[in-house]
Amino acid sequence: MTKTNSPIHNQVSRAVSWAPSPREQDRARIRKLILRRRILVSVLSSAVVLGLLVLLLVTSPGWKVVTTTFFDVQYGLEVLHLVARGLVTNIELTIIASIAIGILSLLLALARTSRSAALTPLRFLATAYVDIFRGIPLILVILLIGFGIPALRLQGVTSNVFVLGTTAIVLTYSAYVAEVIRSGILSVHPSQRAAARSLGLTHNQTMRYVVLPQAIRRVVPPILNDFISLLKDTGLVSILGVIDAVRAGQIESSRTFNYTPYVVSAILFLLITIPLTRYTDYVLMKSINKQNAQGAA
Amino acid sequence: MNVLELINIRKSFGSELVLSDVSLTVPEHTATVLIGASGSGKSTLLRCINLLDSIDDGQIILDGEEISDPLIDVDQVRRKLGMVFQAFNLFPHKTVLENITLAPIKVHGLNPDVATMQAIELLDRFGLSEKADQYPDRLSGGQQQRVAIIRSLAVKPRLLLLDEVTSALDPVLVNEVLAVVRDLKQDGITMVLATHEMGFATQVADEVCFLEHGEIVERGTAGQVLQDPQMIQTKEFLRRVHEAGRL
C-alpha cells in the first residue's frame, strides 16, 4: 500500500479529524463509571474472602502449634539443602522419564492408529497396554514393579530403586501420553490425508510428513500438562526408598517430629510447577488464537 | 490415445447408489467437464478415478492399464494423477514452496535443488513467486487454490482431476483460478473437472457430461449440452442454474 493511494489516504485523514459526538462522550463517561465499579467490587470481594480465610486459619485452636510444627522458618532453612538435593533427583527422574515416555508413547500411538494387516498383533498389544496402564493407579504400578521385579531374582535385572521407580512411571505415563498423541493424529482432517495420498505419498510418508507434524503441534499443550503432573508424580517413587524431595522431607520430619520439611518440599515443587503451568497456559492460548485466526480467514 | 477410460462404473455408499453405469473416455490433451447438482456423483467419480474411493463394479483404465485391479499398487497409480480439491487442502505446517516440493522430492526422488527450481518456475509463471516462503494461511483463497494446482502439476501428472476448484472462493477470486486452468488446457494437459461455472465449462470443455443421481444423463460438446440440451433433466438443471444467475 503506497502513500499515493488516494482513497486510503483520504480515509486516514478522515479518521484523524474525527471528534466524538456529545452522545459518544456521554457513553464514554458511563463506560468509565461501570469499569470503576467493577474494579471496586472485585477488589472488595477478594479482600473479604481472603480476609475470612486468614481469620479462620489464625483463630483455629491449633494455629499456635501449626505455626511451629509446619512453618518453622529457622528449621526450614536448615533442611533446605537436604530437600533441594532430593528435588534434584525428582528433576533427573523427570527428564530421563520424559525422553523414554516420548519415544514409547509415540510408538504406541502409531501402533494404535496403523491400519496395516501385518501390524494387527501390534495394534492389539498396544490397545491392551494402554487399557491396562491407564486403568491401574500409578502408586500400585510403582509398588508392583519396585517389589515384584527384584522378587523374580532374574539374572542381570537391576534392583536399583531409582531405575525401577522410573520404569514404573514411564510405563504408566506412556499410556496417558500415547492417548493424547493418538487423539492428535485422529484430529487431523481426513482431507489432509487425501491430499497427501493423491500426490502419491505412501501411508508412512503421509504419516511422517503430513499428519504427525500437525498432530504433534496440536497436542503440545496437553502434553505439557502431563509433563507437570509427571514432575509431581515422581514424588511417589519415595515409597520405594528413593531419596527424592518428598523422602528427604520425610526423613527429616520423622527425626524431629516437625513437618516444616514437607512444606519446604511443597514450596520447592511450586517454584518449578507454577512457571511451567503459566508457560503451558501461554502455549495453549497461542494455539487457540492461531486456530481462531485460521477459522476467520 | 485415450488417457483414461471408465467402463460401467458403479459405486454405492451403503444402500445409496452414487454412481451407476458411468462410462467415460478421456483422450489425451482433452478436458472433460462434469456438471450436475451437488450430490449427483461428480466428486465421487473423481475420487474413484484417484482410488481414494473404491468402486463396486466396472473398470478404470489409465494409460491402457486397469487400475481397478485390486492387486494394483495404488501409490504407483497416484503418481500419474494430480488432484485439486474444492477446499484446497494445502498442508498448513509447510510453506508454499514446501507444499509444492514435498511429492517431487519424497515420491519421485527428485534432487531437492532441482525440485525447488522447478517449483519456483511454476510459481513465477502463475504470478506467485513472492509467496514461496509464506504459509498457506497468509494467502487469499484464490492464491491458495493456485498453489494447490501448482502442487499437483509439480509431479507432472498424466491426468489432472479438478474437483469444483472454485466453489469455496469469493466470486472476485474465481477468475484468477479459472485463468490458471485455461492456461493448463492450452498446454494440452489432459483433465477431468467438476464445476458449477458453466461459462468456464463452455471455454475449456472438449466434452461435457451432465450427471444426475449418479448417472450420465447427457453428454456432448459444450455447445450441444449447454446450449441445446435434449434431455428434460438437463434442461431443468440448466434452467435452475440460470435462475441462480450462474450461467
Tab-separated table of N, CA and C in Angstrom, chain A residues 32-141:
chain	number	residue	atom	x	y	z
A	32	LYS	N	-16.837	4.388	31.702
A	32	LYS	CA	-15.765	4.551	32.682
A	32	LYS	C	-16.300	4.280	34.091
A	33	LEU	N	-17.514	4.796	34.355
A	33	LEU	CA	-18.135	4.584	35.673
A	33	LEU	C	-18.350	3.100	35.933
A	34	ILE	N	-18.875	2.418	34.900
A	34	ILE	CA	-19.136	0.968	35.049
A	34	ILE	C	-17.847	0.234	35.334
A	35	LEU	N	-16.792	0.593	34.612
A	35	LEU	CA	-15.498	-0.068	34.782
A	35	LEU	C	-14.991	0.147	36.202
A	36	ARG	N	-15.102	1.403	36.685
A	36	ARG	CA	-14.599	1.711	38.018
A	36	ARG	C	-15.337	0.872	39.070
A	37	ARG	N	-16.663	0.741	38.875
A	37	ARG	CA	-17.434	-0.030	39.834
A	37	ARG	C	-17.033	-1.504	39.812
A	38	ARG	N	-16.779	-2.028	38.614
A	38	ARG	CA	-16.367	-3.435	38.507
A	38	ARG	C	-15.060	-3.672	39.259
A	39	ILE	N	-14.103	-2.750	39.105
A	39	ILE	CA	-12.814	-2.903	39.778
A	39	ILE	C	-13.014	-2.888	41.288
A	40	LEU	N	-13.829	-1.924	41.747
A	40	LEU	CA	-14.089	-1.796	43.189
A	40	LEU	C	-14.677	-3.089	43.746
A	41	VAL	N	-15.680	-3.625	43.036
A	41	VAL	CA	-16.344	-4.847	43.505
A	41	VAL	C	-15.359	-6.014	43.573
A	42	SER	N	-14.516	-6.155	42.546
A	42	SER	CA	-13.608	-7.305	42.554
A	42	SER	C	-12.563	-7.176	43.661
A	43	VAL	N	-12.090	-5.949	43.917
A	43	VAL	CA	-11.116	-5.753	44.994
A	43	VAL	C	-11.750	-6.069	46.339
A	44	LEU	N	-12.964	-5.530	46.545
A	44	LEU	CA	-13.648	-5.748	47.812
A	44	LEU	C	-13.910	-7.229	48.065
A	45	SER	N	-14.464	-7.910	47.040
A	45	SER	CA	-14.820	-9.317	47.251
A	45	SER	C	-13.576	-10.155	47.527
A	46	SER	N	-12.465	-9.845	46.826
A	46	SER	CA	-11.230	-10.592	47.076
A	46	SER	C	-10.756	-10.370	48.508
A	47	ALA	N	-10.801	-9.101	48.946
A	47	ALA	CA	-10.332	-8.777	50.299
A	47	ALA	C	-11.158	-9.517	51.344
A	48	VAL	N	-12.484	-9.529	51.145
A	48	VAL	CA	-13.362	-10.186	52.119
A	48	VAL	C	-13.070	-11.685	52.187
A	49	VAL	N	-12.998	-12.334	51.029
A	49	VAL	CA	-12.789	-13.783	51.016
A	49	VAL	C	-11.435	-14.158	51.606
A	50	LEU	N	-10.386	-13.476	51.162
A	50	LEU	CA	-9.058	-13.788	51.677
A	50	LEU	C	-8.974	-13.500	53.177
A	51	GLY	N	-9.560	-12.357	53.577
A	51	GLY	CA	-9.550	-11.972	55.000
A	51	GLY	C	-10.200	-13.048	55.854
A	52	LEU	N	-11.367	-13.553	55.398
A	52	LEU	CA	-12.076	-14.584	56.154
A	52	LEU	C	-11.237	-15.855	56.273
A	53	LEU	N	-10.580	-16.223	55.172
A	53	LEU	CA	-9.764	-17.442	55.188
A	53	LEU	C	-8.620	-17.314	56.183
A	54	VAL	N	-7.946	-16.160	56.151
A	54	VAL	CA	-6.834	-15.929	57.077
A	54	VAL	C	-7.347	-15.953	58.518
A	55	LEU	N	-8.480	-15.287	58.720
A	55	LEU	CA	-9.066	-15.232	60.062
A	55	LEU	C	-9.358	-16.638	60.573
A	56	LEU	N	-9.963	-17.465	59.713
A	56	LEU	CA	-10.307	-18.839	60.072
A	56	LEU	C	-9.051	-19.612	60.488
A	57	LEU	N	-7.992	-19.404	59.707
A	57	LEU	CA	-6.738	-20.105	59.965
A	57	LEU	C	-6.144	-19.668	61.297
A	58	VAL	N	-6.036	-18.365	61.465
A	58	VAL	CA	-5.331	-17.811	62.629
A	58	VAL	C	-6.093	-18.058	63.931
A	59	THR	N	-7.436	-18.049	63.860
A	59	THR	CA	-8.207	-18.221	65.097
A	59	THR	C	-8.470	-19.689	65.415
A	60	SER	N	-8.027	-20.615	64.496
A	60	SER	CA	-8.281	-22.024	64.786
A	60	SER	C	-7.498	-22.444	66.031
A	61	PRO	N	-8.069	-23.377	66.814
A	61	PRO	CA	-7.469	-23.699	68.119
A	61	PRO	C	-6.025	-24.200	67.998
A	62	GLY	N	-5.705	-24.886	66.877
A	62	GLY	CA	-4.362	-25.464	66.777
A	62	GLY	C	-3.355	-24.549	66.107
A	63	TRP	N	-3.733	-23.341	65.793
A	63	TRP	CA	-2.885	-22.474	64.980
A	63	TRP	C	-1.486	-22.289	65.567
A	64	LYS	N	-1.428	-22.082	66.876
A	64	LYS	CA	-0.134	-21.861	67.560
A	64	LYS	C	0.812	-23.032	67.282
A	65	VAL	N	0.272	-24.253	67.484
A	65	VAL	CA	1.092	-25.452	67.289
A	65	VAL	C	1.506	-25.579	65.824
A	66	VAL	N	0.533	-25.318	64.924
A	66	VAL	CA	0.800	-25.470	63.495
A	66	VAL	C	1.941	-24.549	63.056
A	67	THR	N	1.921	-23.307	63.538
A	67	THR	CA	2.978	-22.377	63.107
A	67	THR	C	4.363	-22.907	63.464
A	68	THR	N	4.482	-23.592	64.590
A	68	THR	CA	5.820	-24.078	64.964
A	68	THR	C	6.141	-25.425	64.308
A	69	THR	N	5.130	-26.304	64.098
A	69	THR	CA	5.449	-27.621	63.538
A	69	THR	C	5.432	-27.641	62.013
A	70	PHE	N	4.774	-26.653	61.369
A	70	PHE	CA	4.741	-26.634	59.911
A	70	PHE	C	5.504	-25.462	59.311
A	71	PHE	N	5.517	-24.355	60.033
A	71	PHE	CA	6.089	-23.138	59.447
A	71	PHE	C	7.252	-22.608	60.271
A	72	ASP	N	8.127	-23.493	60.719
A	72	ASP	CA	9.294	-23.088	61.480
A	72	ASP	C	10.375	-22.635	60.494
A	73	VAL	N	10.466	-21.315	60.302
A	73	VAL	CA	11.331	-20.761	59.258
A	73	VAL	C	12.791	-21.159	59.489
A	74	GLN	N	13.241	-21.040	60.738
A	74	GLN	CA	14.626	-21.373	61.085
A	74	GLN	C	14.969	-22.806	60.661
A	75	TYR	N	14.089	-23.734	61.071
A	75	TYR	CA	14.291	-25.151	60.770
A	75	TYR	C	14.197	-25.396	59.265
A	76	GLY	N	13.255	-24.690	58.641
A	76	GLY	CA	13.061	-24.822	57.200
A	76	GLY	C	14.337	-24.499	56.449
A	77	LEU	N	14.980	-23.402	56.817
A	77	LEU	CA	16.229	-23.009	56.165
A	77	LEU	C	17.322	-24.055	56.381
A	78	GLU	N	17.287	-24.642	57.596
A	78	GLU	CA	18.275	-25.662	57.935
A	78	GLU	C	18.192	-26.882	57.001
A	79	VAL	N	16.941	-27.327	56.737
A	79	VAL	CA	16.794	-28.554	55.940
A	79	VAL	C	16.714	-28.273	54.430
A	80	LEU	N	16.712	-26.984	54.091
A	80	LEU	CA	16.520	-26.612	52.679
A	80	LEU	C	17.467	-27.369	51.744
A	81	HIS	N	18.760	-27.428	52.110
A	81	HIS	CA	19.712	-28.047	51.183
A	81	HIS	C	19.474	-29.548	51.026
A	82	LEU	N	18.975	-30.186	52.094
A	82	LEU	CA	18.679	-31.630	52.013
A	82	LEU	C	17.508	-31.887	51.058
A	83	VAL	N	16.452	-31.086	51.261
A	83	VAL	CA	15.264	-31.255	50.418
A	83	VAL	C	15.593	-30.886	48.971
A	84	ALA	N	16.379	-29.805	48.809
A	84	ALA	CA	16.740	-29.373	47.457
A	84	ALA	C	17.534	-30.463	46.745
A	85	ARG	N	18.420	-31.127	47.503
A	85	ARG	CA	19.191	-32.206	46.889
A	85	ARG	C	18.243	-33.332	46.447
A	86	GLY	N	17.213	-33.585	47.268
A	86	GLY	CA	16.197	-34.574	46.893
A	86	GLY	C	15.477	-34.166	45.620
A	87	LEU	N	15.191	-32.860	45.528
A	87	LEU	CA	14.464	-32.372	44.357
A	87	LEU	C	15.267	-32.575	43.073
A	88	VAL	N	16.588	-32.514	43.197
A	88	VAL	CA	17.426	-32.772	42.020
A	88	VAL	C	17.123	-34.170	41.476
A	89	THR	N	16.933	-35.126	42.400
A	89	THR	CA	16.558	-36.488	41.982
A	89	THR	C	15.237	-36.473	41.219
A	90	ASN	N	14.252	-35.715	41.728
A	90	ASN	CA	12.964	-35.624	41.042
A	90	ASN	C	13.138	-35.072	39.631
A	91	ILE	N	13.997	-34.057	39.535
A	91	ILE	CA	14.187	-33.427	38.226
A	91	ILE	C	14.903	-34.387	37.269
A	92	GLU	N	15.928	-35.062	37.773
A	92	GLU	CA	16.628	-36.051	36.945
A	92	GLU	C	15.647	-37.105	36.431
A	93	LEU	N	14.859	-37.598	37.394
A	93	LEU	CA	13.898	-38.650	37.047
A	93	LEU	C	12.912	-38.144	35.988
A	94	THR	N	12.463	-36.896	36.167
A	94	THR	CA	11.510	-36.322	35.208
A	94	THR	C	12.119	-36.253	33.810
A	95	ILE	N	13.361	-35.797	33.743
A	95	ILE	CA	13.995	-35.634	32.429
A	95	ILE	C	14.215	-36.989	31.748
A	96	ILE	N	14.783	-37.941	32.512
A	96	ILE	CA	15.013	-39.268	31.926
A	96	ILE	C	13.685	-39.896	31.495
A	97	ALA	N	12.696	-39.803	32.397
A	97	ALA	CA	11.393	-40.416	32.096
A	97	ALA	C	10.741	-39.761	30.891
A	98	SER	N	10.833	-38.413	30.768
A	98	SER	CA	10.119	-37.794	29.642
A	98	SER	C	10.681	-38.238	28.303
A	99	ILE	N	11.988	-38.437	28.252
A	99	ILE	CA	12.572	-38.901	26.986
A	99	ILE	C	12.027	-40.294	26.647
A	100	ALA	N	12.058	-41.183	27.644
A	100	ALA	CA	11.561	-42.545	27.413
A	100	ALA	C	10.071	-42.533	27.083
A	101	ILE	N	9.316	-41.688	27.789
A	101	ILE	CA	7.870	-41.608	27.548
A	101	ILE	C	7.598	-41.101	26.136
A	102	GLY	N	8.371	-40.093	25.719
A	102	GLY	CA	8.200	-39.535	24.373
A	102	GLY	C	8.305	-40.621	23.322
A	103	ILE	N	9.331	-41.442	23.435
A	103	ILE	CA	9.561	-42.487	22.430
A	103	ILE	C	8.483	-43.566	22.504
A	104	LEU	N	8.276	-44.093	23.729
A	104	LEU	CA	7.329	-45.194	23.888
A	104	LEU	C	5.904	-44.789	23.504
A	105	SER	N	5.490	-43.565	23.927
A	105	SER	CA	4.108	-43.167	23.656
A	105	SER	C	3.886	-42.945	22.163
A	106	LEU	N	4.910	-42.402	21.479
A	106	LEU	CA	4.770	-42.200	20.035
A	106	LEU	C	4.607	-43.548	19.322
A	107	LEU	N	5.417	-44.535	19.741
A	107	LEU	CA	5.311	-45.865	19.144
A	107	LEU	C	3.929	-46.467	19.408
A	108	LEU	N	3.451	-46.304	20.646
A	108	LEU	CA	2.127	-46.839	20.989
A	108	LEU	C	1.042	-46.181	20.144
A	109	ALA	N	1.122	-44.833	20.029
A	109	ALA	CA	0.100	-44.113	19.265
A	109	ALA	C	0.126	-44.547	17.804
A	110	LEU	N	1.341	-44.702	17.246
A	110	LEU	CA	1.449	-45.127	15.843
A	110	LEU	C	0.899	-46.534	15.670
A	111	ALA	N	1.215	-47.410	16.636
A	111	ALA	CA	0.722	-48.788	16.547
A	111	ALA	C	-0.802	-48.802	16.592
A	112	ARG	N	-1.374	-47.955	17.480
A	112	ARG	CA	-2.832	-47.965	17.607
A	112	ARG	C	-3.533	-47.373	16.405
A	113	THR	N	-2.878	-46.448	15.672
A	113	THR	CA	-3.540	-45.828	14.524
A	113	THR	C	-3.166	-46.492	13.204
A	114	SER	N	-2.279	-47.499	13.244
A	114	SER	CA	-1.877	-48.135	11.992
A	114	SER	C	-3.032	-48.954	11.430
A	115	ARG	N	-3.009	-49.112	10.107
A	115	ARG	CA	-4.083	-49.913	9.508
A	115	ARG	C	-3.535	-51.141	8.800
A	116	SER	N	-2.223	-51.274	8.835
A	116	SER	CA	-1.613	-52.378	8.096
A	116	SER	C	-2.009	-53.727	8.699
A	117	ALA	N	-2.259	-54.685	7.823
A	117	ALA	CA	-2.695	-56.006	8.279
A	117	ALA	C	-1.589	-56.705	9.059
A	118	ALA	N	-0.335	-56.496	8.601
A	118	ALA	CA	0.789	-57.165	9.254
A	118	ALA	C	0.954	-56.697	10.693
A	119	LEU	N	0.492	-55.482	10.971
A	119	LEU	CA	0.695	-54.930	12.312
A	119	LEU	C	-0.480	-55.211	13.252
A	120	THR	N	-1.412	-56.048	12.823
A	120	THR	CA	-2.579	-56.331	13.656
A	120	THR	C	-2.204	-56.756	15.078
A	121	PRO	N	-1.262	-57.691	15.255
A	121	PRO	CA	-0.930	-58.078	16.634
A	121	PRO	C	-0.371	-56.907	17.441
A	122	LEU	N	0.397	-56.059	16.768
A	122	LEU	CA	0.985	-54.902	17.448
A	122	LEU	C	-0.113	-53.934	17.896
A	123	ARG	N	-1.087	-53.741	17.005
A	123	ARG	CA	-2.194	-52.843	17.314
A	123	ARG	C	-2.963	-53.378	18.526
A	124	PHE	N	-3.170	-54.688	18.503
A	124	PHE	CA	-3.896	-55.336	19.594
A	124	PHE	C	-3.126	-55.185	20.913
A	125	LEU	N	-1.820	-55.450	20.848
A	125	LEU	CA	-0.997	-55.338	22.055
A	125	LEU	C	-0.973	-53.905	22.590
A	126	ALA	N	-0.847	-52.950	21.683
A	126	ALA	CA	-0.795	-51.549	22.103
A	126	ALA	C	-2.088	-51.147	22.793
A	127	THR	N	-3.213	-51.593	22.251
A	127	THR	CA	-4.506	-51.275	22.863
A	127	THR	C	-4.595	-51.891	24.259
A	128	ALA	N	-4.187	-53.145	24.371
A	128	ALA	CA	-4.223	-53.816	25.671
A	128	ALA	C	-3.316	-53.086	26.659
A	129	TYR	N	-2.155	-52.710	26.203
A	129	TYR	CA	-1.191	-51.989	27.043
A	129	TYR	C	-1.817	-50.711	27.605
A	130	VAL	N	-2.394	-49.925	26.695
A	130	VAL	CA	-2.983	-48.648	27.114
A	130	VAL	C	-4.119	-48.885	28.101
A	131	ASP	N	-4.957	-49.878	27.807
A	131	ASP	CA	-6.074	-50.184	28.712
A	131	ASP	C	-5.560	-50.512	30.108
A	132	ILE	N	-4.525	-51.336	30.151
A	132	ILE	CA	-4.033	-51.803	31.447
A	132	ILE	C	-3.373	-50.668	32.235
A	133	PHE	N	-2.444	-49.980	31.608
A	133	PHE	CA	-1.691	-48.996	32.377
A	133	PHE	C	-2.448	-47.702	32.634
A	134	ARG	N	-3.502	-47.437	31.838
A	134	ARG	CA	-4.313	-46.276	32.170
A	134	ARG	C	-5.259	-46.607	33.314
A	135	GLY	N	-5.488	-47.908	33.514
A	135	GLY	CA	-6.506	-48.331	34.475
A	135	GLY	C	-5.974	-48.657	35.851
A	136	ILE	N	-4.657	-48.690	36.021
A	136	ILE	CA	-4.111	-49.021	37.344
A	136	ILE	C	-3.538	-47.762	37.976
A	137	PRO	N	-3.841	-47.509	39.264
A	137	PRO	CA	-3.253	-46.343	39.935
A	137	PRO	C	-1.726	-46.418	39.864
A	138	LEU	N	-1.103	-45.281	39.605
A	138	LEU	CA	0.346	-45.226	39.447
A	138	LEU	C	1.076	-45.818	40.644
A	139	ILE	N	0.540	-45.538	41.846
A	139	ILE	CA	1.238	-45.997	43.048
A	139	ILE	C	1.306	-47.528	43.099
A	140	LEU	N	0.259	-48.177	42.571
A	140	LEU	CA	0.277	-49.645	42.529
A	140	LEU	C	1.308	-50.156	41.533
A	141	VAL	N	1.401	-49.483	40.388
A	141	VAL	CA	2.391	-49.890	39.389
A	141	VAL	C	3.791	-49.762	39.992
